C-alpha cells in the first residue's frame, strides 16, 4: 500500500487517545458510568483493602478497640460484656464488605467498557468498509484482497479487545496505585516508616526498565504477526476463488506448500511475541519478591506490629500489581499501534480518483463522448493509452476492435472514470468526467463488463441492480430481451431462481445474459458492451443481437468484441493497437485502408467458418 498515514508515526498512547476521541462521542454517559465504577473499584482496592486490613489485624491480633463511634452503635444492639465478641465479628466482616464493593464496581466498569468497545468496533469496521467502497480501483489493484479482509476483520477486532483492556487498566490501575501509595505515605507520616516507602518506590521505578525494553521488542514482532496474518488470508482467498484452475493445473501440492510456508511464518512471528510477553511477568514478580524481602528486613529492624506489617505488605503488593498491569498496558498499546497503523493506512489513504468539490453536470445528457489527447498507464513507465484523440457524437454506435491487450477495456475504464487519465481529458457532453460526480456519471452509463459479477440472490435481484425501482414486469421484460427467460423457465423456478456467490450455479453464457438484462433495464444514454456476448453460442447471440440493436438505437453505444458478427451494427469502428487508435472508419473503409483490421477480420472469418456459424 503506497499511502502512509501520518498518524502511524505518533506515539502509541497518543494514537489511542486519538482513537477514543474520534469514536467515543456517542458513549459519553456510558463512559462516565464506566469511569465511576473504575474509580470506586480502584480506591476500594488501593486504599480500602490495606486500611481495612490494618483495622482488622489490629483488632483481632493486637486487641485494639474499634473507633468510639462504632462501639457506640454496637452498644445499641448488645450488652457491654458482649462487645469484644461482636467487635471481632464486625472487624472480620469489613473485609468481605470492601471486596463486594470492589467486585460490583469493577463489574460495572468492565461491562460498560466492553459495551463501548463493541460499539466502537462496529463504527470502525463500517468506516473502513465504506472507505473500501470509495477508494479507487487503482488502490484495490495495489492491495491484496486477503490483506484488506484481515485489516477489516482481524485488526479491528484486535484493536477493540486491546482498547477495552487498556481503557480498563488505564482507569483502575493508576488509581489503585495512587490509593496504595497514598496509604503508604499516610503510614510513613504517622509511623515514620519512610524507609520502607523509599525502598518500595525505588523498586517500583526499577520495574520500568525491563518493561520498556520488552515493549519495543514486542512492537516489531506484532507488526510481523499482523502482516503474516494478512498474507495468510490472501492465500486462502486466492485459493478459494480459483479451485477450478488449481485442479485443472494440478496445483494442489504447490498451494498446500505455499499455505504451509505462510502458516510457518505466522507461527514463528506469533511465538516470538508470546516469548517476550511471557518474559514480562516473571521479571516483574522477581522485582516484587525483592521488594517484599526488603520490606520484611526493614519491618524486622523497626519492630513493626502485625497490623502495620500486614497493611504495609498489602499496600505494597497493591502498588506492584498496577505497575505490572500498566507495564502490560504499555506493551499492549505498542502492539495495538501496529494494528492501528494498518487500519489508518486504509482510512487515510488518499483517493486518487477524487470527487470534485463542486460537481458539474451537462445541461442535457445526450451521450457525446470526447477523448482529448489522452495518455494513461496503470503502472509508472508502462503506458497503456497513448495520445487518444477521438470524438464520438451522441447516438453513434462505435465498435472497438484490436488485439488482446490493445487497450479496449482501458478505454472504457477511463470513460467510466474508474481511473483518471495521466494527461489530456475525457469529456461527456462537453463536461470533463473529473468535474462530474462519479455517481452522476455512472448513472448515465449502462455497462456490461468483460467479467460480469453476479451477487448471491435471485435472478430477479441481480437484474434489478440495473434499476432498483423497476417493477417485476420490467425486470421480466429485460430478461426476455436478453434471453434470460429461456433458462430460468427451464427449471420452472422462474426469476426467483437462486444464484450462488459470484454467479455460482449459472453457466458463463447465462451469467452474461443476466448482466445484459441489467443494461436493458438501466435505460441509460450511453451503453457499453465489453465482450458482452463472448460466452454465448452463435445462435443465442443472434437472438440477443436483434434486441441489442433495438436498445442501441438512439444511444451512444460502445461494443467491444472479438467476433465480427457482433459489431456488424456499428456505424463506426475504432481499431486499437498498443494503446493507440490505429484506424478509424466504417467496415468498408477499414477493409480498404487498414491492414491490421483486414488481418483481424480475415482471421475471424476463418474461425467463424470453422465454427460453422454466422459471419458478418
Ligand atoms: N488493472 C491493471 N493493472 C495493470 N495493468 C493493467 C490492468 N488492466 C489492464 N492492464 C494492462 O493494460 C493493457 C491493456 O489492457 P486492456 O484490458 O485494456 O486490454 P483489452 O484490449 O481489453 O484486451 P482483451 O481483448 O484481452 O480484453 C494490457 O497490457 C494489460 O496488461
Ligand atoms: Mg478487455
XYZ file of C-alpha atoms and ligand atoms in Angstrom:
648
model
C 0.000 0.000 0.000
C 1.602 3.256 -1.131
C -0.010 5.802 1.180
C 1.357 6.082 4.656
C -0.683 7.565 7.422
C 0.788 10.409 9.349
C -0.974 9.163 12.451
C 1.001 5.959 12.244
C 4.120 7.860 13.299
C 2.652 9.067 16.611
C 3.449 7.504 19.963
C 1.136 4.642 20.889
C -0.639 6.437 23.735
C -1.349 9.456 21.529
C -2.667 7.176 18.841
C -5.092 5.586 21.239
C -6.214 8.896 22.685
C -6.909 9.973 19.092
C -8.947 6.905 18.506
C -11.029 7.282 21.608
C -11.629 10.943 20.869
C -12.734 10.130 17.353
C -15.152 7.350 18.209
C -16.223 7.919 21.805
C -18.505 10.899 21.460
C -21.774 8.887 21.339
C -20.828 6.994 24.514
C -20.204 9.924 26.872
C -22.698 8.804 29.529
C -21.751 5.145 29.394
C -18.128 6.166 29.684
C -18.881 8.329 32.716
C -20.541 5.273 34.378
C -17.531 3.116 33.488
C -15.091 5.691 34.915
C -17.134 5.998 38.131
C -17.172 2.209 38.534
C -13.423 2.178 37.886
C -12.711 4.920 40.458
C -14.709 3.137 43.177
C -13.101 -0.208 42.322
C -9.603 1.297 42.365
C -9.951 3.250 45.590
C -11.639 0.405 47.422
C -8.779 -1.771 46.285
C -5.730 0.503 46.646
C -6.680 2.384 49.799
C -9.689 0.447 51.165
C -8.145 -3.003 51.429
C -4.902 -2.005 53.279
C -6.830 0.372 55.556
C -9.406 -2.307 56.414
C -6.672 -4.900 56.913
C -4.897 -2.531 59.255
C -8.054 -2.193 61.413
C -8.970 -5.875 61.234
C -5.490 -7.111 62.160
C -5.120 -4.548 64.965
C -8.486 -5.567 66.425
C -8.060 -9.318 66.045
C -4.354 -9.838 66.774
C -3.326 -6.802 68.825
C -6.679 -6.485 70.789
C -7.149 -2.836 69.904
C -10.721 -1.437 70.120
C -12.807 -0.279 67.189
C -13.332 3.519 66.841
C -15.559 5.010 69.579
C -18.471 5.807 67.261
C -18.532 2.150 66.068
C -18.619 0.917 69.667
C -21.476 3.278 70.470
C -23.517 1.940 67.586
C -22.800 -1.635 68.616
C -23.889 -0.942 72.199
C -27.332 -0.111 70.863
C -27.740 -3.781 69.969
C -25.680 -5.732 72.511
C -24.756 -5.695 76.198
C -21.283 -4.252 77.145
C -19.923 -7.742 78.049
C -20.774 -8.963 74.547
C -18.801 -6.099 72.924
C -15.406 -7.911 72.458
C -17.149 -10.828 70.705
C -19.103 -8.511 68.367
C -16.009 -6.357 67.730
C -14.152 -9.371 66.296
C -17.145 -10.266 64.117
C -17.606 -6.707 62.836
C -13.873 -6.366 62.153
C -13.861 -9.663 60.234
C -16.992 -8.708 58.253
C -15.372 -5.498 56.989
C -13.093 -7.395 54.645
C -15.786 -9.179 52.551
C -17.701 -5.896 52.501
C -14.895 -3.997 50.819
C -14.369 -6.894 48.398
C -18.065 -6.814 47.461
C -17.882 -3.055 46.793
C -14.758 -3.558 44.707
C -16.292 -6.509 42.816
C -19.540 -4.723 41.982
C -17.877 -1.528 40.867
C -15.319 -3.323 38.718
C -18.160 -5.349 37.147
C -19.879 -2.063 36.189
C -16.589 -0.758 34.856
C -15.753 -3.818 32.722
C -19.303 -4.307 31.467
C -19.766 -0.702 30.347
C -16.313 -0.507 28.773
C -16.947 -3.706 26.809
C -20.222 -2.279 25.583
C -18.430 0.847 24.390
C -15.658 -1.256 22.867
C -18.083 -3.320 20.796
C -19.864 -0.177 19.585
C -16.541 1.391 18.638
C -15.549 -1.804 16.810
C -18.629 -1.703 14.601
C -18.108 2.011 13.887
C -14.510 1.452 12.836
C -15.449 -1.557 10.694
C -18.172 0.368 8.960
C -15.833 3.281 8.370
C -13.121 1.044 6.893
C -15.722 -0.787 4.785
C -17.149 2.469 3.431
C -13.658 3.659 2.646
C -13.073 0.459 0.638
C -16.166 1.285 -1.440
C -14.936 4.819 -2.106
C -11.306 4.123 -2.851
C -10.278 3.967 -6.483
C -9.803 0.770 -8.442
C -6.081 1.505 -8.614
C -5.992 1.311 -4.796
C -7.651 -2.116 -4.989
C -5.259 -3.155 -7.768
C -2.341 -2.378 -5.456
C -3.688 -4.286 -2.449
C -4.117 -7.962 -1.823
C -7.749 -8.825 -1.128
C -6.916 -11.094 1.792
C -4.826 -8.381 3.360
C -7.733 -5.930 3.127
C -10.008 -8.553 4.654
C -7.614 -9.063 7.500
C -7.431 -5.300 8.114
C -11.208 -5.090 8.191
C -11.878 -8.097 10.411
C -8.826 -9.077 12.442
C -7.079 -5.773 13.005
C -10.288 -4.050 14.060
C -11.198 -6.939 16.403
C -7.741 -6.871 17.901
C -7.976 -3.133 18.346
C -11.316 -3.384 20.110
C -10.166 -6.106 22.533
C -6.992 -4.219 23.317
C -8.755 -0.901 23.728
C -11.231 -2.269 26.248
C -8.421 -3.804 28.237
C -6.274 -0.696 28.046
C -9.119 1.654 28.953
C -9.983 -0.596 31.837
C -6.416 -0.699 33.079
C -5.858 2.999 32.493
C -8.738 3.878 34.796
C -8.320 1.257 37.523
C -4.588 0.672 37.735
C -3.258 4.233 38.211
C -5.952 4.936 40.808
C -5.200 1.702 42.643
C -1.536 2.687 42.578
C -2.284 6.182 43.877
C -4.587 4.739 46.541
C -1.946 2.310 47.742
C 0.829 4.917 47.583
C -1.463 7.318 49.444
C -1.849 4.726 52.173
C 1.924 4.220 52.319
C 2.545 7.982 52.545
C -0.057 8.220 55.290
C 1.543 5.351 57.198
C 5.024 6.781 56.731
C 3.879 10.151 58.042
C 2.324 8.706 61.215
C 4.739 5.884 61.972
C 7.986 7.196 60.449
C 8.397 4.070 58.296
C 9.510 6.167 55.365
C 12.500 3.885 54.650
C 10.107 1.160 53.616
C 8.287 3.599 51.411
C 11.540 4.770 49.835
C 12.791 1.244 49.118
C 9.435 0.389 47.708
C 9.331 3.417 45.423
C 12.819 2.713 44.094
C 11.864 -0.820 43.184
C 8.674 0.338 41.537
C 10.827 2.590 39.364
C 13.168 -0.277 38.541
C 10.304 -2.263 37.006
C 10.007 0.241 34.193
C 13.369 -0.624 32.621
C 12.657 -4.235 31.543
C 9.087 -3.295 30.656
C 10.159 -0.654 28.150
C 12.790 -2.905 26.607
C 10.312 -5.737 26.138
C 7.706 -3.316 24.802
C 9.994 -2.312 21.932
C 10.770 -5.914 21.075
C 7.088 -6.752 21.040
C 6.086 -3.909 18.724
C 8.450 -5.086 15.994
C 7.164 -8.644 16.283
C 3.492 -7.670 16.478
C 3.872 -5.923 13.114
C 5.248 -9.102 11.572
C 2.381 -11.152 13.079
C -0.228 -8.849 11.577
C 1.455 -8.727 8.187
C 1.748 -12.514 8.066
C -1.904 -12.804 9.062
C -2.788 -10.640 6.051
C -0.649 -12.889 3.810
C -2.421 -15.927 5.168
C -5.888 -14.644 4.376
C -4.752 -13.550 0.898
C -3.547 -17.077 0.218
C -6.861 -18.506 1.425
C -8.911 -16.058 -0.637
C -6.953 -16.740 -3.785
C -7.233 -20.476 -3.216
C -10.981 -20.500 -2.578
C -11.727 -18.417 -5.635
C -9.583 -20.456 -8.023
C -10.432 -24.046 -7.136
C -11.231 -24.937 -10.741
C -7.869 -23.737 -12.081
C -5.996 -25.324 -9.198
C -7.447 -28.699 -10.146
C -7.008 -28.126 -13.874
C -3.314 -27.311 -13.471
C -2.713 -29.805 -10.636
C -1.591 -27.078 -8.286
C -2.923 -28.745 -5.119
C 0.518 -29.656 -3.756
C 2.027 -26.290 -4.685
C -0.878 -24.494 -2.987
C -0.565 -26.646 0.132
C 3.167 -25.912 0.301
C 2.507 -22.201 -0.102
C -0.041 -22.296 2.700
C 2.329 -24.323 4.865
C 5.098 -21.727 4.400
C 2.778 -18.843 5.228
C 1.477 -20.655 8.338
C 5.052 -21.310 9.409
C 5.914 -17.604 9.105
C 2.809 -16.712 11.081
C 3.587 -19.202 13.844
C 7.209 -18.090 14.102
C 6.180 -14.465 14.450
C 3.443 -15.284 16.999
C 5.736 -17.451 19.111
C 8.243 -14.663 19.232
C 5.568 -12.297 20.602
C 4.498 -14.882 23.191
C 8.124 -15.321 24.264
C 8.593 -11.649 25.040
C 5.129 -11.355 26.524
C 5.664 -14.217 28.941
C 9.076 -12.916 30.000
C 7.478 -9.825 31.417
C 5.511 -11.339 34.308
C 8.385 -13.400 35.829
C 10.612 -10.334 35.608
C 8.172 -8.156 37.482
C 7.441 -10.880 40.002
C 11.133 -11.163 40.711
C 11.354 -7.442 41.372
C 8.272 -7.718 43.624
C 9.827 -10.561 45.626
C 12.969 -8.485 46.180
C 10.778 -5.617 47.350
C 8.958 -7.918 49.751
C 12.259 -9.206 51.171
C 13.446 -5.620 51.682
C 10.181 -4.797 53.448
C 10.467 -7.808 55.761
C 14.016 -6.808 56.628
C 13.084 -3.208 57.387
C 9.988 -4.376 59.353
C 12.140 -6.609 61.471
C 14.659 -3.817 62.157
C 11.866 -1.438 63.179
C 9.869 -3.849 65.354
C 6.604 -3.355 63.474
C 3.245 -4.627 64.757
C 1.321 -7.356 62.881
C -1.409 -4.918 61.790
C 1.151 -2.424 60.461
C 3.084 -5.081 58.646
C 0.022 -6.748 57.070
C -1.337 -3.440 55.823
C 2.027 -2.252 54.521
C 2.705 -5.535 52.723
C -0.756 -5.429 51.162
C -0.335 -1.798 50.117
C 2.990 -2.650 48.536
C 1.511 -5.628 46.721
C -1.247 -3.349 45.509
C 1.444 -0.988 44.197
C 3.230 -3.671 42.208
C 0.118 -5.121 40.642
C -0.776 -1.816 38.902
C 2.827 -1.310 37.817
C 2.770 -4.784 36.312
C -0.548 -4.134 34.588
C 0.498 -0.656 33.462
C 3.656 -2.191 32.042
C 1.476 -4.624 30.133
C -0.705 -1.697 29.028
C 2.341 -0.036 27.569
C 3.252 -3.182 25.681
C -0.312 -3.825 24.640
C -0.520 -0.235 23.415
C 2.614 -0.809 21.353
C 1.118 -3.885 19.696
C -2.171 -2.052 19.172
C -0.252 0.688 17.457
C 0.761 -1.782 14.772
C -2.913 -2.702 14.170
C -3.995 0.906 14.276
C -1.362 1.837 11.706
C -2.731 -0.782 9.329
C -6.288 0.492 9.791
C -5.188 4.105 9.435
C -3.368 3.279 6.206
C -6.769 2.462 4.759
C -8.740 5.221 6.473
C -6.244 7.911 5.495
C -5.391 6.537 2.066
C -5.685 9.297 -0.494
C -8.354 8.750 -3.127
C -6.556 9.042 -6.435
C -9.871 9.442 -8.268
C -11.326 12.183 -6.055
C -14.831 13.612 -6.183
C -14.844 17.241 -7.443
C -15.610 19.903 -4.807
C -18.388 21.425 -6.895
C -19.613 18.770 -9.317
C -20.859 19.845 -12.736
C -23.485 18.112 -14.806
C -24.125 18.515 -18.548
C -27.126 20.667 -19.381
C -28.574 17.715 -21.244
C -27.367 14.096 -21.175
C -27.149 13.235 -24.840
C -24.164 10.901 -24.766
C -21.458 12.731 -26.741
C -18.022 11.383 -25.769
C -14.665 13.050 -26.368
C -11.154 11.793 -25.653
C -8.732 14.713 -25.949
C -5.117 13.641 -26.340
C -5.482 11.094 -23.527
C -2.466 9.304 -22.080
C -2.753 6.744 -19.316
C -0.850 3.981 -17.539
C -1.815 1.636 -14.695
C 1.760 1.500 -13.515
C 4.537 4.015 -13.894
C 6.578 3.720 -17.107
C 4.119 1.304 -18.763
C 1.870 3.489 -20.951
C -1.383 1.794 -21.925
C -3.163 4.694 -23.705
C -1.099 6.965 -25.915
C -2.478 10.245 -27.248
C -6.035 9.031 -27.830
C -7.900 11.800 -29.598
C -11.402 10.983 -30.715
C -14.897 12.492 -30.693
C -17.989 10.312 -30.740
C -21.228 12.173 -31.439
C -24.287 11.341 -29.372
C -26.197 8.313 -30.647
C -23.321 6.791 -32.627
C -22.697 3.042 -32.358
C -18.945 2.530 -32.130
C -17.089 -0.759 -32.157
C -13.685 -1.035 -30.524
C -11.594 -3.783 -32.056
C -7.963 -4.752 -31.733
C -5.658 -7.462 -30.481
C -5.829 -8.619 -26.876
C -4.156 -6.094 -24.566
C -4.594 -3.245 -27.091
C -6.421 -1.112 -24.515
C -10.120 -1.597 -25.352
C -11.272 -2.240 -21.773
C -8.952 0.527 -20.578
C -10.716 2.958 -22.949
C -13.997 2.082 -21.185
C -12.361 2.287 -17.728
C -11.386 5.873 -18.489
C -14.829 6.739 -19.840
C -16.419 5.420 -16.631
C -13.701 7.184 -14.625
C -12.633 4.031 -12.848
C -9.166 5.538 -13.295
C -8.044 9.096 -14.027
C -6.113 9.988 -17.163
C -2.450 10.943 -16.776
C -2.805 13.772 -19.264
C -5.475 15.033 -21.627
C -9.162 14.775 -20.786
C -12.257 12.637 -21.214
C -15.471 14.598 -21.684
C -19.103 13.545 -21.771
C -21.483 16.092 -23.287
C -18.778 18.739 -23.003
C -18.029 18.236 -19.281
C -14.741 16.726 -18.093
C -15.568 13.485 -16.220
C -13.255 14.662 -13.397
C -15.620 17.580 -12.824
C -18.727 15.379 -12.542
C -19.889 13.481 -9.512
C -18.905 9.846 -10.035
C -22.401 8.662 -9.206
C -23.958 11.072 -11.713
C -21.628 9.894 -14.482
C -22.129 6.189 -13.836
C -25.887 6.523 -13.562
C -25.833 7.572 -17.231
C -23.742 4.633 -18.431
C -25.097 1.085 -18.741
C -22.069 -1.181 -18.602
C -21.880 -4.860 -19.298
C -18.325 -5.564 -18.274
C -15.986 -8.167 -19.682
C -16.122 -10.222 -16.483
C -19.594 -9.505 -15.081
C -20.180 -10.251 -11.432
C -23.434 -11.640 -10.115
C -24.290 -11.457 -6.456
C -25.850 -14.059 -4.187
C -29.621 -13.735 -4.510
C -32.325 -14.416 -7.110
C -32.034 -13.836 -10.853
C -34.592 -11.024 -10.466
C -32.485 -9.350 -7.726
C -29.476 -9.483 -9.996
C -31.307 -7.956 -12.949
C -32.884 -5.275 -10.754
C -29.390 -3.948 -9.943
C -29.757 -2.134 -13.297
C -32.642 -0.040 -11.914
C -33.634 -0.819 -8.297
C -37.061 0.818 -8.603
C -38.059 -1.295 -11.661
C -41.287 -3.315 -11.397
C -41.371 -7.126 -11.673
C -42.857 -6.732 -15.124
C -39.986 -4.528 -16.318
C -37.456 -6.978 -14.846
C -39.108 -9.831 -16.740
C -39.233 -7.818 -19.938
C -35.474 -7.112 -19.672
C -34.997 -10.835 -19.009
C -36.961 -11.724 -22.164
C -34.893 -9.336 -24.299
C -31.621 -10.873 -23.139
C -32.888 -14.474 -23.354
C -32.781 -14.993 -19.600
C -36.309 -16.372 -19.558
C -35.359 -19.356 -21.689
C -33.096 -20.742 -18.960
C -34.993 -19.617 -15.838
C -38.196 -21.153 -17.140
C -36.443 -24.412 -17.996
C -36.331 -25.412 -14.346
C -39.722 -23.936 -13.541
C -38.218 -21.647 -10.871
C -38.630 -18.501 -12.951
C -36.940 -15.255 -11.949
C -36.810 -16.338 -8.295
C -34.130 -18.884 -9.173
C -31.265 -18.504 -6.728
C -27.738 -17.739 -7.801
C -24.749 -18.586 -5.595
C -21.748 -16.431 -4.689
C -20.104 -14.844 -7.778
C -22.752 -16.345 -10.089
C -22.207 -19.924 -8.936
C -24.797 -22.267 -10.475
C -25.045 -20.481 -13.841
C -23.011 -21.074 -16.988
C -20.760 -18.314 -18.358
C -23.279 -17.524 -21.102
C -26.196 -17.436 -18.637
C -24.286 -15.000 -16.428
C -23.710 -12.786 -19.445
C -27.416 -12.826 -20.277
C -28.312 -11.739 -16.719
C -25.800 -8.910 -16.846
C -27.105 -7.874 -20.275
C -30.608 -7.760 -18.801
C -29.309 -5.229 -16.257
C -28.190 -2.988 -19.093
C -31.565 -3.374 -20.842
C -33.259 -2.323 -17.630
C -30.959 0.602 -16.882
C -32.032 2.613 -19.908
C -29.011 4.973 -19.891
C -27.893 7.332 -22.721
C -24.519 5.567 -23.000
C -24.352 1.813 -23.463
C -21.103 -0.149 -23.138
C -20.864 -3.809 -24.058
C -17.399 -5.188 -23.331
C -17.344 -8.682 -24.829
C -20.919 -8.912 -23.567
C -21.854 -11.856 -25.741
C -18.480 -13.588 -25.963
C -19.607 -16.604 -23.918
C -22.803 -17.143 -25.904
C -23.135 -19.634 -28.721
C -23.772 -18.171 -32.168
C -27.490 -18.973 -32.045
C -28.126 -17.277 -28.693
C -26.031 -14.340 -29.816
C -28.105 -13.990 -32.984
C -31.245 -13.892 -30.848
C -29.949 -11.242 -28.480
C -28.285 -9.263 -31.238
C -31.633 -8.001 -32.536
C -32.591 -6.768 -29.076
C -29.214 -5.099 -28.636
C -29.691 -3.326 -31.938
C -33.062 -2.034 -30.734
C -31.536 -0.954 -27.411
C -28.575 0.759 -29.080
C -30.689 2.870 -31.388
C -30.636 6.472 -30.201
C -27.880 5.812 -27.624
C -24.152 6.242 -27.810
C -23.001 2.648 -27.817
C -19.561 1.101 -27.447
C -19.268 -2.507 -28.473
C -16.090 -4.412 -27.822
C -15.991 -7.817 -29.444
C -13.538 -10.194 -31.000
C -16.343 -11.756 -33.054
C -17.075 -9.530 -36.012
C -20.652 -10.764 -36.233
C -21.268 -8.815 -33.027
C -20.116 -5.493 -34.425
C -21.898 -5.505 -37.761
C -24.403 -2.966 -36.429
C -21.619 -0.419 -35.719
C -21.717 2.953 -37.515
C -18.033 3.345 -36.909
C -15.105 1.145 -35.933
C -12.036 2.222 -33.934
C -9.080 -0.103 -34.335
C -6.832 -0.023 -31.278
C -3.269 -1.264 -31.245
C -0.710 -0.809 -28.464
C -2.789 1.891 -26.792
C -3.219 3.973 -29.944
C -6.041 4.393 -32.422
C -4.531 2.700 -35.437
C -7.545 3.245 -37.705
C -10.996 4.828 -37.597
C -13.840 4.356 -40.109
C -16.644 2.128 -41.337
C -16.156 -1.554 -42.102
C -15.789 -0.901 -45.826
C -13.315 1.971 -45.331
C -11.197 -0.035 -42.936
C -11.139 -3.094 -45.189
C -9.621 -0.814 -47.747
C -7.183 1.255 -45.698
C -6.248 -0.716 -42.527
C -4.079 -3.820 -42.960
C -4.478 -4.588 -39.218
C -8.274 -4.525 -39.492
C -8.195 -6.655 -42.661
C -5.971 -9.133 -40.890
C -8.190 -9.292 -37.748
C -11.264 -9.650 -39.947
C -9.858 -12.415 -42.116
C -8.746 -14.426 -39.112
C -12.145 -14.020 -37.510
C -13.853 -15.122 -40.701
C -11.828 -18.316 -40.684
C -12.733 -19.029 -37.069
C -16.405 -18.322 -37.755
C -16.372 -20.703 -40.724
C -14.695 -23.381 -38.622
C -17.396 -22.976 -36.006
C -19.888 -23.292 -38.858
C -21.683 -20.199 -37.720
C -22.560 -16.809 -38.981
C -20.190 -14.228 -40.307
C -20.781 -10.591 -40.849
N -5.551 -3.238 -13.504
C -4.481 -3.270 -14.291
N -3.258 -3.039 -13.772
C -2.158 -3.056 -14.542
N -2.181 -3.274 -15.876
C -3.363 -3.498 -16.460
C -4.579 -3.525 -15.694
N -5.620 -3.759 -16.533
C -5.065 -3.905 -17.749
N -3.720 -3.750 -17.723
C -2.799 -3.778 -18.869
O -3.195 -2.777 -19.774
C -3.111 -3.220 -21.118
C -4.466 -3.038 -21.809
O -5.393 -3.884 -21.170
P -6.936 -3.937 -21.588
O -7.638 -4.723 -20.566
O -7.400 -2.562 -21.849
O -6.845 -4.759 -22.945
P -8.020 -5.222 -23.918
O -7.766 -4.553 -25.235
O -9.329 -5.008 -23.290
O -7.683 -6.780 -24.054
P -8.700 -8.026 -24.172
O -9.148 -8.062 -25.605
O -7.814 -9.181 -23.872
O -9.784 -7.833 -23.199
C -2.661 -4.662 -21.064
O -1.277 -4.669 -21.330
C -2.905 -5.090 -19.645
O -1.939 -5.988 -19.207
Mg -10.751 -6.232 -22.451
